[in-house]
Short mmCIF file of C-alpha atoms and ligand atoms in Angstrom, two decimals:
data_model
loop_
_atom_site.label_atom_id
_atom_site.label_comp_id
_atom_site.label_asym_id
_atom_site.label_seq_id
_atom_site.Cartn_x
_atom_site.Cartn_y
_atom_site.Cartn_z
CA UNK T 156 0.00 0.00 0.00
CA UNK T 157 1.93 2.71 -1.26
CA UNK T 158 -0.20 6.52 -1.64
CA UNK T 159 1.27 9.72 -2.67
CA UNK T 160 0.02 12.87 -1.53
CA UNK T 161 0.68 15.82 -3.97
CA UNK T 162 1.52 18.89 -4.06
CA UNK T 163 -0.50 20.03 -0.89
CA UNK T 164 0.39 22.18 2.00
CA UNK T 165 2.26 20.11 4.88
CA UNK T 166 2.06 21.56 8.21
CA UNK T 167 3.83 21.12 11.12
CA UNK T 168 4.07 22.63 14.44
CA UNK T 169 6.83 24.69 13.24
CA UNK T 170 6.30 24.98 9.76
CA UNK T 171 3.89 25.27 6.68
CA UNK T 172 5.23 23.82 2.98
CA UNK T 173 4.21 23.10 -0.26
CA UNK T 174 5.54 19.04 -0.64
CA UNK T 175 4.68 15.77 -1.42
CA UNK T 176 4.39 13.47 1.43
CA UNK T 177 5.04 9.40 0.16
CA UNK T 178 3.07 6.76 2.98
CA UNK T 179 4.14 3.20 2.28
CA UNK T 180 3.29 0.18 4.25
CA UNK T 181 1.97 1.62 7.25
CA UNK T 182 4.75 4.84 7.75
CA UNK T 183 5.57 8.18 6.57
CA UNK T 184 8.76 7.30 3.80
CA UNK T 185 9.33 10.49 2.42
CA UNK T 186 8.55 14.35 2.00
CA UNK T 187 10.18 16.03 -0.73
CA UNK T 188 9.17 17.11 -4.24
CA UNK T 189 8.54 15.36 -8.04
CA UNK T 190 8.48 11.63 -6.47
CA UNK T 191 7.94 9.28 -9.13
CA UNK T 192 5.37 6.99 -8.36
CA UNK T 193 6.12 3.56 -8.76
CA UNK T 194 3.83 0.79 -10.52
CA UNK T 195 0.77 0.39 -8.17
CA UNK T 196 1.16 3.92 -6.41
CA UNK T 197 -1.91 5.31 -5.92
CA UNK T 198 -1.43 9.80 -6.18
CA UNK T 199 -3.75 12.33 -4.64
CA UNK T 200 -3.69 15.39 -5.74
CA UNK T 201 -3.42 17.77 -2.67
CA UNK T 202 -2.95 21.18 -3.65
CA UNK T 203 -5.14 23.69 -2.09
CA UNK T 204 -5.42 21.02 0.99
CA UNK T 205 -3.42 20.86 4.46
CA UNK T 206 -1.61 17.98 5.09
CA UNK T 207 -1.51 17.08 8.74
CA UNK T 208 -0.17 14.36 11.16
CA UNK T 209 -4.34 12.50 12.49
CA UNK T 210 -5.66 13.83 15.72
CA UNK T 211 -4.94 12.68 18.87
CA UNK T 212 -7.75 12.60 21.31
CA UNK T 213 -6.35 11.79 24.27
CA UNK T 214 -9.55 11.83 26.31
CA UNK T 215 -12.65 9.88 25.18
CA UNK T 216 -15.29 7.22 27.15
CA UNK T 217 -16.46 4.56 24.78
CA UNK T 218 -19.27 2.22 25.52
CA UNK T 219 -18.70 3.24 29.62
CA UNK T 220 -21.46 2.30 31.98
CA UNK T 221 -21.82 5.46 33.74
CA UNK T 222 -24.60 7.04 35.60
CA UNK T 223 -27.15 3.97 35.40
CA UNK T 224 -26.71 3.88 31.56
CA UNK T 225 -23.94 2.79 29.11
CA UNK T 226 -22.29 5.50 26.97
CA UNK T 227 -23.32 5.04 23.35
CA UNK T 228 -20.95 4.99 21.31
CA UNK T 229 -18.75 1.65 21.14
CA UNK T 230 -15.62 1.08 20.47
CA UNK T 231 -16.60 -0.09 17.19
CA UNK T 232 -18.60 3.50 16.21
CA UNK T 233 -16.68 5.55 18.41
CA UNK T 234 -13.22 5.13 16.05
CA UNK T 235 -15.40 5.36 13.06
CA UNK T 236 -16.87 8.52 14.36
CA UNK T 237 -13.14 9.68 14.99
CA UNK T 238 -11.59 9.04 12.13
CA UNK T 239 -14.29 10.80 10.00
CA UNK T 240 -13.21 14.00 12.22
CA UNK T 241 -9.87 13.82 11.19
CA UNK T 242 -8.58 11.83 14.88
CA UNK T 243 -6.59 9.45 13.93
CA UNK T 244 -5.68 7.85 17.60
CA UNK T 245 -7.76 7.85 21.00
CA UNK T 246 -6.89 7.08 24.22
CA UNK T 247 -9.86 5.54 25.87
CA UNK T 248 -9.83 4.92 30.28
CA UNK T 249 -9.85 1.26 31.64
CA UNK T 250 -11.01 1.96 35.22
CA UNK T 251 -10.16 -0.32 38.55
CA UNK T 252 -13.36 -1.79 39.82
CA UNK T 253 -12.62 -1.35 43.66
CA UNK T 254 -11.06 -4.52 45.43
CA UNK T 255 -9.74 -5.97 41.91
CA UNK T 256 -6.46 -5.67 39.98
CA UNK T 257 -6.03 -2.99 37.89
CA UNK T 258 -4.47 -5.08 35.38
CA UNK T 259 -7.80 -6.83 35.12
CA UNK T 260 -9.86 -3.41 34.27
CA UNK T 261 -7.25 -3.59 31.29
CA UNK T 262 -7.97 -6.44 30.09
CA UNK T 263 -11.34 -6.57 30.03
CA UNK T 264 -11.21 -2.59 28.14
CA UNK T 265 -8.65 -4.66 25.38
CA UNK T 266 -10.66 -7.77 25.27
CA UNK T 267 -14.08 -4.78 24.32
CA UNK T 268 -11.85 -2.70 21.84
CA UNK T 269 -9.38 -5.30 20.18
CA UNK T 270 -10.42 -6.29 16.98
CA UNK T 271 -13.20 -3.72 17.02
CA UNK T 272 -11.37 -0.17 16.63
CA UNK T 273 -11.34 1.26 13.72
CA UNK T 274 -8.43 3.86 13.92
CA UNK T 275 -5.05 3.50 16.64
CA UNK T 276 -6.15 3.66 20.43
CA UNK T 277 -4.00 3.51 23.67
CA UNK T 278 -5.61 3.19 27.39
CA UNK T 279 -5.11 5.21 30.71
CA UNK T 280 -5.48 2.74 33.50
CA UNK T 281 -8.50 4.70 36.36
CA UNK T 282 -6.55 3.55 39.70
CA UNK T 283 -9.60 3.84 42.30
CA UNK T 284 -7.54 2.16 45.36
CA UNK T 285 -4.21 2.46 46.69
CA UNK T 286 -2.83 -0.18 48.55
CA UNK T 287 1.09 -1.50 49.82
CA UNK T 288 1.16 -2.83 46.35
CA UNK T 289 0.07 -0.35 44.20
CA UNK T 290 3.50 1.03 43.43
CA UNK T 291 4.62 -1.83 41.89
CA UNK T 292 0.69 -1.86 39.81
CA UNK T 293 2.11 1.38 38.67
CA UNK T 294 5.59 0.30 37.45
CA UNK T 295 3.80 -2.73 35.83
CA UNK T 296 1.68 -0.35 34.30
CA UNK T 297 4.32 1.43 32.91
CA UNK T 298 6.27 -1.49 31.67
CA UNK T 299 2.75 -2.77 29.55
CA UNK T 300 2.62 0.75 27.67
CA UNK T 301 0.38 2.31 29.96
CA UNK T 302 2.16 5.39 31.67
CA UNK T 303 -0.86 7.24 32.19
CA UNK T 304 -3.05 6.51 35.23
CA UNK T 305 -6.72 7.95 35.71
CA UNK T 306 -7.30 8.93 39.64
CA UNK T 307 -10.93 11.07 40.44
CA UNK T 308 -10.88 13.66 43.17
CA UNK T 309 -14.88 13.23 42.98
CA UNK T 310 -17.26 9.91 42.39
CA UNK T 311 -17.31 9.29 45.99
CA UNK T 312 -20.94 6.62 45.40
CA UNK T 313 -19.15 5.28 42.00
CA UNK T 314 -16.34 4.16 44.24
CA UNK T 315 -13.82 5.75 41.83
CA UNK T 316 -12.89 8.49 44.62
CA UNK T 317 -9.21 8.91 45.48
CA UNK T 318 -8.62 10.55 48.45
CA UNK T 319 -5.66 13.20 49.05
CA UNK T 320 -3.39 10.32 50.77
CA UNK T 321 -4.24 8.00 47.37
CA UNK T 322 -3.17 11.10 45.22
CA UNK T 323 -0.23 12.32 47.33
CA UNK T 324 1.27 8.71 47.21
CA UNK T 325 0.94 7.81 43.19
CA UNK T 326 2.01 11.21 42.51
CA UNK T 327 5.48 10.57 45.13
CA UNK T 328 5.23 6.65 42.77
CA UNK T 329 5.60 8.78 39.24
CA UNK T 330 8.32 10.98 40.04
CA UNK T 331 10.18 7.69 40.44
CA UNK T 332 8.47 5.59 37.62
CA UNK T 333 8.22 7.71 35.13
CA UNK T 334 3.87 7.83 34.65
CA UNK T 335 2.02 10.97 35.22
CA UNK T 336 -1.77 10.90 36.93
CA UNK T 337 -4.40 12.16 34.63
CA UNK T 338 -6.49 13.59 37.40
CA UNK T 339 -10.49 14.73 37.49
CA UNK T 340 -9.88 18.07 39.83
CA UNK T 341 -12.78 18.71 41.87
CA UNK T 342 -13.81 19.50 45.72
CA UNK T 343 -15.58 16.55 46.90
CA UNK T 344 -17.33 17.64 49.82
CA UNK T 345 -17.84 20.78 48.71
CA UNK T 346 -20.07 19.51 45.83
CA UNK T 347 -21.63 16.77 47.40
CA UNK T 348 -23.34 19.31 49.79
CA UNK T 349 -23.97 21.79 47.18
CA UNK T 350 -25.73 18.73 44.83
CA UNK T 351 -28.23 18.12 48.36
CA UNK T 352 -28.67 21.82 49.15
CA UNK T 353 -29.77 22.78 45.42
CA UNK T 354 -31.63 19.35 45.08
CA UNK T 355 -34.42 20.48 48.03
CA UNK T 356 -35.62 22.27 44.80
CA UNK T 357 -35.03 20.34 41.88
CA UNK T 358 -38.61 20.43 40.31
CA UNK T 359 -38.19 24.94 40.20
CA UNK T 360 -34.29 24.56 38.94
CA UNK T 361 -34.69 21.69 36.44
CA UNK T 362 -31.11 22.00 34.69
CA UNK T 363 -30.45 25.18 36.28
CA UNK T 364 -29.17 22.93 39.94
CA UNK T 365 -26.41 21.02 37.75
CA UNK T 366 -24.43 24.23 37.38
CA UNK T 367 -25.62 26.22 40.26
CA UNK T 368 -24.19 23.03 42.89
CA UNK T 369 -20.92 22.97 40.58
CA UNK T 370 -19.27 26.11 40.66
CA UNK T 371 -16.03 27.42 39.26
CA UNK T 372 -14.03 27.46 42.90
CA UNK T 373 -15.01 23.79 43.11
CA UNK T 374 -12.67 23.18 40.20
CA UNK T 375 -10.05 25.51 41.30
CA UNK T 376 -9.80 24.76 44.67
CA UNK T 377 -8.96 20.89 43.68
CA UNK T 378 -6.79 21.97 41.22
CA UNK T 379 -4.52 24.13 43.66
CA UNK T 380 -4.89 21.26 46.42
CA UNK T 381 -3.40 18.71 43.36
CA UNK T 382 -0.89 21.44 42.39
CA UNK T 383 0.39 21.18 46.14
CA UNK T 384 1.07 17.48 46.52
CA UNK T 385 2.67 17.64 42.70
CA UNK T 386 5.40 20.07 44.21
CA UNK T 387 5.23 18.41 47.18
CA UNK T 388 6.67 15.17 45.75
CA UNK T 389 8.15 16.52 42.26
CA UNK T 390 5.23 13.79 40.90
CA UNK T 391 3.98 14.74 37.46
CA UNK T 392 0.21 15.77 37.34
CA UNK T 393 -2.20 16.72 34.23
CA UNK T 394 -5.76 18.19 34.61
CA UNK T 395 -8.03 16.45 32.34
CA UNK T 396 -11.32 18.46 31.40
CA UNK T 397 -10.34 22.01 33.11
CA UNK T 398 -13.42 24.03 32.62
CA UNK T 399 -12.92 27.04 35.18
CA UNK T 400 -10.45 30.41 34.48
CA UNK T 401 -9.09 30.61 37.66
CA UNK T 402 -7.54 26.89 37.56
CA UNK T 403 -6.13 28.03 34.65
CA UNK T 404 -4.34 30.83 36.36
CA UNK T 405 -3.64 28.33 39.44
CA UNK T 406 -2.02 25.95 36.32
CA UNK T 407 0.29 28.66 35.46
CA UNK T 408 1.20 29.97 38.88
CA UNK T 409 2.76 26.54 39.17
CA UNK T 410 4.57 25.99 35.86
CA UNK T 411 5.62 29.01 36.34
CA UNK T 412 7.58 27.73 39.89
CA UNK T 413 8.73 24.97 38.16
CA UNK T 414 5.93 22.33 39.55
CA UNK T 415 5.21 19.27 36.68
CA UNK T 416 1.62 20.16 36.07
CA UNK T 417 -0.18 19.82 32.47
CA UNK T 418 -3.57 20.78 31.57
CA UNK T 419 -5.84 20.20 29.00
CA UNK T 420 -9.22 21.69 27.96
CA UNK T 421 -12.57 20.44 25.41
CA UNK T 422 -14.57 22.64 23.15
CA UNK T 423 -17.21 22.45 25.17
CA UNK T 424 -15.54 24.53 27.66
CA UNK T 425 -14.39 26.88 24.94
CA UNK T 426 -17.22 26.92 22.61
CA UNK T 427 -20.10 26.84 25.18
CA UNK T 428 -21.60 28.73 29.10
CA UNK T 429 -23.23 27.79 31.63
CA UNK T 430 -26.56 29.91 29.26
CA UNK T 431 -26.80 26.68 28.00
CA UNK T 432 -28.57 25.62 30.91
CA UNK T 433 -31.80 27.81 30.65
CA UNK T 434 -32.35 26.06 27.65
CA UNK T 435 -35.59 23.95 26.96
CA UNK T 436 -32.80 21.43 26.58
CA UNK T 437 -30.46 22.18 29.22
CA UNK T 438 -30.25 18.95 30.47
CA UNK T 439 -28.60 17.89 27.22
CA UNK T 440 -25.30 19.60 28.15
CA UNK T 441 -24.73 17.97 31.29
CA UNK T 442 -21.37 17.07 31.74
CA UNK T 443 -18.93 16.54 34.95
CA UNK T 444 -17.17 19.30 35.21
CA UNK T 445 -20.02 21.05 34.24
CA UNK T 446 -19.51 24.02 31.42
CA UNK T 447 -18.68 27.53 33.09
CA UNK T 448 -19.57 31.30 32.17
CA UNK T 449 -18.62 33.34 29.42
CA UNK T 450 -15.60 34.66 31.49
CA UNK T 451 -14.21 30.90 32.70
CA UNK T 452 -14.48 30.36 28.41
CA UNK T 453 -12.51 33.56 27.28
CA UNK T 454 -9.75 32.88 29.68
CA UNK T 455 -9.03 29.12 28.76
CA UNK T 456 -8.87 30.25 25.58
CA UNK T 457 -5.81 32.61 26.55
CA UNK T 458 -4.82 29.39 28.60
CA UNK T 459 -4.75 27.93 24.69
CA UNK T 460 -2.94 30.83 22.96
CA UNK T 461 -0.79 31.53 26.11
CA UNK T 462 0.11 28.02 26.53
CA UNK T 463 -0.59 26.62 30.15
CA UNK T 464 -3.17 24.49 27.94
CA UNK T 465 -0.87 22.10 26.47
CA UNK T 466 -3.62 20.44 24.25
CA UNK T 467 -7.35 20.15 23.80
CA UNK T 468 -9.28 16.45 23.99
CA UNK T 469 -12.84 16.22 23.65
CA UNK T 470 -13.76 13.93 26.92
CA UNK T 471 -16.01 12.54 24.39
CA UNK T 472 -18.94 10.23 26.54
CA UNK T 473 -22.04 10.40 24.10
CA UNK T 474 -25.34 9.79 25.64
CA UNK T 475 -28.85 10.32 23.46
CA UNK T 476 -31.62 12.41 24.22
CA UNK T 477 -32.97 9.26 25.11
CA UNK T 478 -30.68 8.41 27.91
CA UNK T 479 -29.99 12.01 28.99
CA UNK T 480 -34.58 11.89 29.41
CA UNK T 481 -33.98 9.45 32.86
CA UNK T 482 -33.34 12.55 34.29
CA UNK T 483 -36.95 13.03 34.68
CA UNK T 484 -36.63 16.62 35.88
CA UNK T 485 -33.87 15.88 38.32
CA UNK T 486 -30.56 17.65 38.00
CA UNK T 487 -28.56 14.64 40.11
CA UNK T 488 -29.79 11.98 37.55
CA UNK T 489 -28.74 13.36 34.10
CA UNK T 490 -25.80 11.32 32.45
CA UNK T 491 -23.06 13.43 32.50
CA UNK T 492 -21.54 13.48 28.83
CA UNK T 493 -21.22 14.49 25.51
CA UNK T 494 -20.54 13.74 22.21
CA UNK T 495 -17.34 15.21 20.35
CA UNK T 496 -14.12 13.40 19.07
CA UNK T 497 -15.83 13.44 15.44
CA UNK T 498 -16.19 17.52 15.58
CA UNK T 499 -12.92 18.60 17.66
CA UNK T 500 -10.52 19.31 14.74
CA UNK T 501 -13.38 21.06 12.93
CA UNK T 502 -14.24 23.33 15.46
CA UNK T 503 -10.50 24.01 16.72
CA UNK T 504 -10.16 25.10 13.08
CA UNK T 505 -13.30 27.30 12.44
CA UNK T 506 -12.87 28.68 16.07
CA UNK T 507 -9.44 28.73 16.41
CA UNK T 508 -7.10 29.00 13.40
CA UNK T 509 -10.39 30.87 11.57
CA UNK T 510 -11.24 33.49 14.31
CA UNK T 511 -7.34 34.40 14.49
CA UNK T 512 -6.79 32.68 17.59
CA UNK T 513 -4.32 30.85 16.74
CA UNK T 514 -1.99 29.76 13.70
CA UNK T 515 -2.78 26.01 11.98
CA UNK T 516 0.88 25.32 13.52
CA UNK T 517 -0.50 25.61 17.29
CA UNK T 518 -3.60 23.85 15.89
CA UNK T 519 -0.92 20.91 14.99
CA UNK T 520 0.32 21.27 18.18
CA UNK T 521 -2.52 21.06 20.28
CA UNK T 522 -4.65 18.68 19.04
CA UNK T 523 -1.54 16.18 17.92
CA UNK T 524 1.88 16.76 18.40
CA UNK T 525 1.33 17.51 22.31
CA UNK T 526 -0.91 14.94 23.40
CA UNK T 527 1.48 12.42 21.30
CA UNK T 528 4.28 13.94 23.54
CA UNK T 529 2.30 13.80 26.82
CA UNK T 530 1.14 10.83 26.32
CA UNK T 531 4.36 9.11 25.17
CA UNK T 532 3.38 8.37 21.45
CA UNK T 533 5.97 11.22 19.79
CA UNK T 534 7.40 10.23 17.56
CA UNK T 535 5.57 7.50 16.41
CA UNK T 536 2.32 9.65 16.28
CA UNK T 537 1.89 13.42 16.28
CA UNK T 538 4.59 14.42 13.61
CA UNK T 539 4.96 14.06 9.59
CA UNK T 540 8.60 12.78 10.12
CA UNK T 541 9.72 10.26 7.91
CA UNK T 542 9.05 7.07 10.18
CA UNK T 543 6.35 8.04 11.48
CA UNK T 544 3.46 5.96 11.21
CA UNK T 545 1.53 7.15 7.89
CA UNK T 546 -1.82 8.80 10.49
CA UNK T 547 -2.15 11.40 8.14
CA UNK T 548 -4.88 14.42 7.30
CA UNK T 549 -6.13 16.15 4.02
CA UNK T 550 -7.49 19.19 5.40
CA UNK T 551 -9.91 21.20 3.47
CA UNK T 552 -9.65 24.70 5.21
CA UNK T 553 -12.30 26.30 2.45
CA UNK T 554 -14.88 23.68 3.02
CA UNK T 555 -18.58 25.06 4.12
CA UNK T 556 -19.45 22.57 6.53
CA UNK T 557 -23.01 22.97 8.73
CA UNK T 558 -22.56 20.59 12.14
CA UNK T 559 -26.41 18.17 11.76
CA UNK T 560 -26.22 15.17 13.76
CA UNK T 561 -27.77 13.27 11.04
CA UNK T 562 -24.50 13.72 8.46
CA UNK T 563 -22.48 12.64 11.76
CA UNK T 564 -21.51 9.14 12.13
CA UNK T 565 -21.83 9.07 16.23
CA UNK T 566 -24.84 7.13 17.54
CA UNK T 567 -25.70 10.71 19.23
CA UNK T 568 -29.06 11.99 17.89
CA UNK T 569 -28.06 15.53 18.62
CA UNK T 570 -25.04 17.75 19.16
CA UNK T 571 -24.13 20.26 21.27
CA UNK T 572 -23.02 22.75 17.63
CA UNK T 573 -26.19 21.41 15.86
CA UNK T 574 -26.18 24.07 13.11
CA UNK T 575 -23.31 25.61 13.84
CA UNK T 576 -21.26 26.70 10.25
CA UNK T 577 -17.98 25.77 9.91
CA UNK T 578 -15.23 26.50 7.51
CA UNK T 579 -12.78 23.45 6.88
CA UNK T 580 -13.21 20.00 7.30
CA UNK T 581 -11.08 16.69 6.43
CA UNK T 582 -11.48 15.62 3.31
CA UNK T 583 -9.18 12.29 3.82
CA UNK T 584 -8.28 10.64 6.50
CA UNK T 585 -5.42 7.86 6.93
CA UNK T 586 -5.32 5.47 9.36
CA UNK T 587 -1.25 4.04 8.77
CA UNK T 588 -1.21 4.68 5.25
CA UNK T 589 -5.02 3.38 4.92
CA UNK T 590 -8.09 5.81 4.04
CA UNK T 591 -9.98 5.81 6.52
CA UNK T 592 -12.56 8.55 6.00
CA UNK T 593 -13.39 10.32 2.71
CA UNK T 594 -15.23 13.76 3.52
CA UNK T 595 -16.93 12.67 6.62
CA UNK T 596 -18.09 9.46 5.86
CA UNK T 597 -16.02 6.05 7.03
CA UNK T 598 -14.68 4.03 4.54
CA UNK T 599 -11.69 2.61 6.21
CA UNK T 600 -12.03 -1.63 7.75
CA UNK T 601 -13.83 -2.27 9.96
CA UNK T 602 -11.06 -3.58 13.31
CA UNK T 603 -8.37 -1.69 11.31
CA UNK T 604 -7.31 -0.07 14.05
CA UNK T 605 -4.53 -1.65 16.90
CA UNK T 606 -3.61 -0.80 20.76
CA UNK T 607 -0.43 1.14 20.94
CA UNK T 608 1.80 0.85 23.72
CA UNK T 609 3.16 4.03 25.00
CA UNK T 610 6.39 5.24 26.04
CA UNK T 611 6.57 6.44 29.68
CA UNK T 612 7.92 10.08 30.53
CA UNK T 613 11.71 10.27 30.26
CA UNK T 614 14.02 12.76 28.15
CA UNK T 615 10.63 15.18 26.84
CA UNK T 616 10.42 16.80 29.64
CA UNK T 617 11.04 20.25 28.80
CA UNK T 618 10.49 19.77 25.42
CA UNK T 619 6.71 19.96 25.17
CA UNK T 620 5.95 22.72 22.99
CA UNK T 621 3.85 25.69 24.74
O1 URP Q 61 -19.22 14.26 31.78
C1 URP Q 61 -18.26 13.53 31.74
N1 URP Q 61 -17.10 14.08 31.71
N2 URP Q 61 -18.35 12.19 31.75
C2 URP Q 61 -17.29 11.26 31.78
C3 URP Q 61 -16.63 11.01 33.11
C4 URP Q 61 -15.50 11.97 33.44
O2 URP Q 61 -15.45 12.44 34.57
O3 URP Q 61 -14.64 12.23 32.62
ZN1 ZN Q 62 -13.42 13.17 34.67
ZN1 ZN Q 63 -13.67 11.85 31.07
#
């Protein structure tokens, strides 16, 4: 399988080219110019396109049971849905079930996603106890390809909670190990009395009581509280899902000082307030954290341009208006989730590169080559480099594109930017050297895809690129 792309624009987090780019069996073989193509070579022509290393999204739930329901896209739909949005690798969450081995939760998430994916994936182990031997889970972690490790300040009744001991003790277990904890940042008590104050009067707030009980300080005070047993220990911490300004400026406080902390943000938290919530629909946009104000969304953004963002994932946990209506009224009972790895590069695009944001090289950056550094895939994923593996994206910047669920290819009946216009899409996707999406729509095989074992932290430090 041998495909040359022509005479398009190649971008990279550094640089934008006019080259040809030669995949063969599976890798990146060449960039250059006037490549001959040999008998069987299929050409593309390119020009007037972006050519781009695949999306990461480092951050996405497939088929998770979660709040009394099962999240609804699979493994199986969930990497079609990605690769038609231009992600070209996820990294999906295999989370302890209290009492049992970690190493099981793993291979009962492989056993679900092997044969099934459709594009690259990777796991984060979700460590929800710490015991004697859990430093060792960790290194044995590490040595299977999985340096990143899940821990929730919050889910107290899911029995995923991790308590500041838990925390303070994996964090003291990367520093030596070389693994970093992914870690949901919230106040535990703090909303747990909030959720029963502002439930006396769930029938009057509807979805109004999911963001009233979940306020921006909840966020930030967890965050700081993290921040302190990462210096503390010289461990190696990275907020998934930060929704609120001020942990932003709590994020950069402590790079600043020298303290091994990493954030990322979604488009929801960007794109989208807490408005949303007065909506005849509110409920819809439920998600844990919950989406801020106007003010929490302007300042991640200059957490984006600025750089304590180091990337944007989608936290992608899609749940239909179907399974979002058990709610029945009551704030505590909506399943918290969204859909979004299929519209991410899109929107980072339109919203991003388009509104003069940023330049298509950060856009590079934050939606592949840093999570492929973070996350210990660079260079194999993330980067054109010859070598590379051949996860590669026609871009279409000039292409009209109006979000619909129905032209989507998620099992989600309706989407958060339902109608929303948007210039540039991908118009081919490749999955190691195979198409895998052709404007929007899958066409790649079906199990395709393969788990990728990741490198842990050692030597990049330093070099991720703010
Ligand atoms: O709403 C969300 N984010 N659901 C998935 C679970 C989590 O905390 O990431
Ligand atoms: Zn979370
Ligand atoms: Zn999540």
């Amino acid at each position: 399988m041998s495909t040359i792309l022509k005479g398009g624009t190649l971008v990279t987090e550094t640089d934008a080219f006019q080259a040809d780019l030669v995949m063969d069996r599976g890798t990146i073989a060449a960039v250059g110019r006037n490549f001959q193509p040999r008998k069987g070579t299929e050409v593309v022509d390119a020009r007037g396109m972006y050519v781009m290393p695949g999306g990461i999204d480092a951050h996405v739930h497939f088929q998770l049971p979660f709040c009394g329901t099962v999240s609804s896209d699979d493994f199986l739909n969930g990497t079609k849905a990605a690769a038609c949005g231009g992600v070209t690798t996820v990294i999906d969450y295999a989370i302890q079930t209290k009492g049992r081995p970690v190493m099981e939760a793993v291979e009962k998430r492989r056993a679900e996603a092997d044969g099934r994916v459709c594009v690259d994936y990777a796991l984060h182990a979700g460590i929800t106890d710490w015991k004697d031997g859990s430093p060792r889970d960790l290194r044995r972690l590490v040595a299977y390809g999985i340096p990143t490790v899940k821990m929730f300040m919050i889910y107290r009744k899911e029995g995923w909670m991790a308590d500041d001991y838990m925390l303070f003790s994996a964090l003291e277990e990367t520093a030596r190990c070389g693994a970093m904890i992914e870690l949901h940042a919230e106040s535990v008590s703090l909303l747990d009395g909030l959720v029963a104050r502002y439930h006396r009067n769930w029938k009057r707030l509807g979805a109004r009581g999911h963001a009233l009980s979940r306020p921006a300080f909840a966020e930030e005070e967890a965050v700081r509280r993290a921040i302190m047993w990462a210096g503390a220990t010289g461990g190696r911490v990275y907020i998934v899902h930060m929704s609120a300004g001020a942990s932003a400026d709590a994020v950069r406080e402590a790079q600043e000082r020298g303290v091994r902390v990493y954030a990322e943000t979604c488009p929801q938290y960007l794109l989208l307030d807490d408005s949303v919530f007065r909506k005849r629909n509110g409920h819809l946009y439920a998600t844990c954290p919950q989406i801020k104000s106007k003010a929490d969304a302007e300042r991640l953004w200059r957490g984006v341009t600025n750089g304590e963002v180091s990337l944007i994932a989608t936290d992608t946990c899609t749940f239909t208006t179907r399974q979002k209506a058990m709610w029945g009224g009551d704030f505590t009972k909506i399943p918290y989730g969204m859909p979004g790895v299929e519209t991410m590069v899109p929107l980072m695009h339109t919203f991003g590169v388009g509104a003069g944001r940023f330049s298509v090289n950060r856009l590079v950056q934050l939606v592949s080559a840093n999570p492929a550094r973070l996350h210990g895939l660079y260079p194999q994923k993330g980067t054109l480099a010859v070598g590379a593996d051949a996860d590669v994206v026609v871009f279409d910047p000039r292409r009209k594109h109006v979000i619909s669920p129905r032209r989507l290819q998620t099992n989600c009946d309706w989407s958060p930017y339902d109608g929303w216009r948007l210039t540039g899409w991908p118009a081919l996707v490749f999955s190691r050297g195979r198409l895998a999406a052709r404007n929007g729509k899958f066409v790649g095989e079906e199990g395709w895809g393969r788990f990728v074992r990741r490198e842990p932290w050692g030597g990049i430090e330093g070099r991720i690129q703010q």
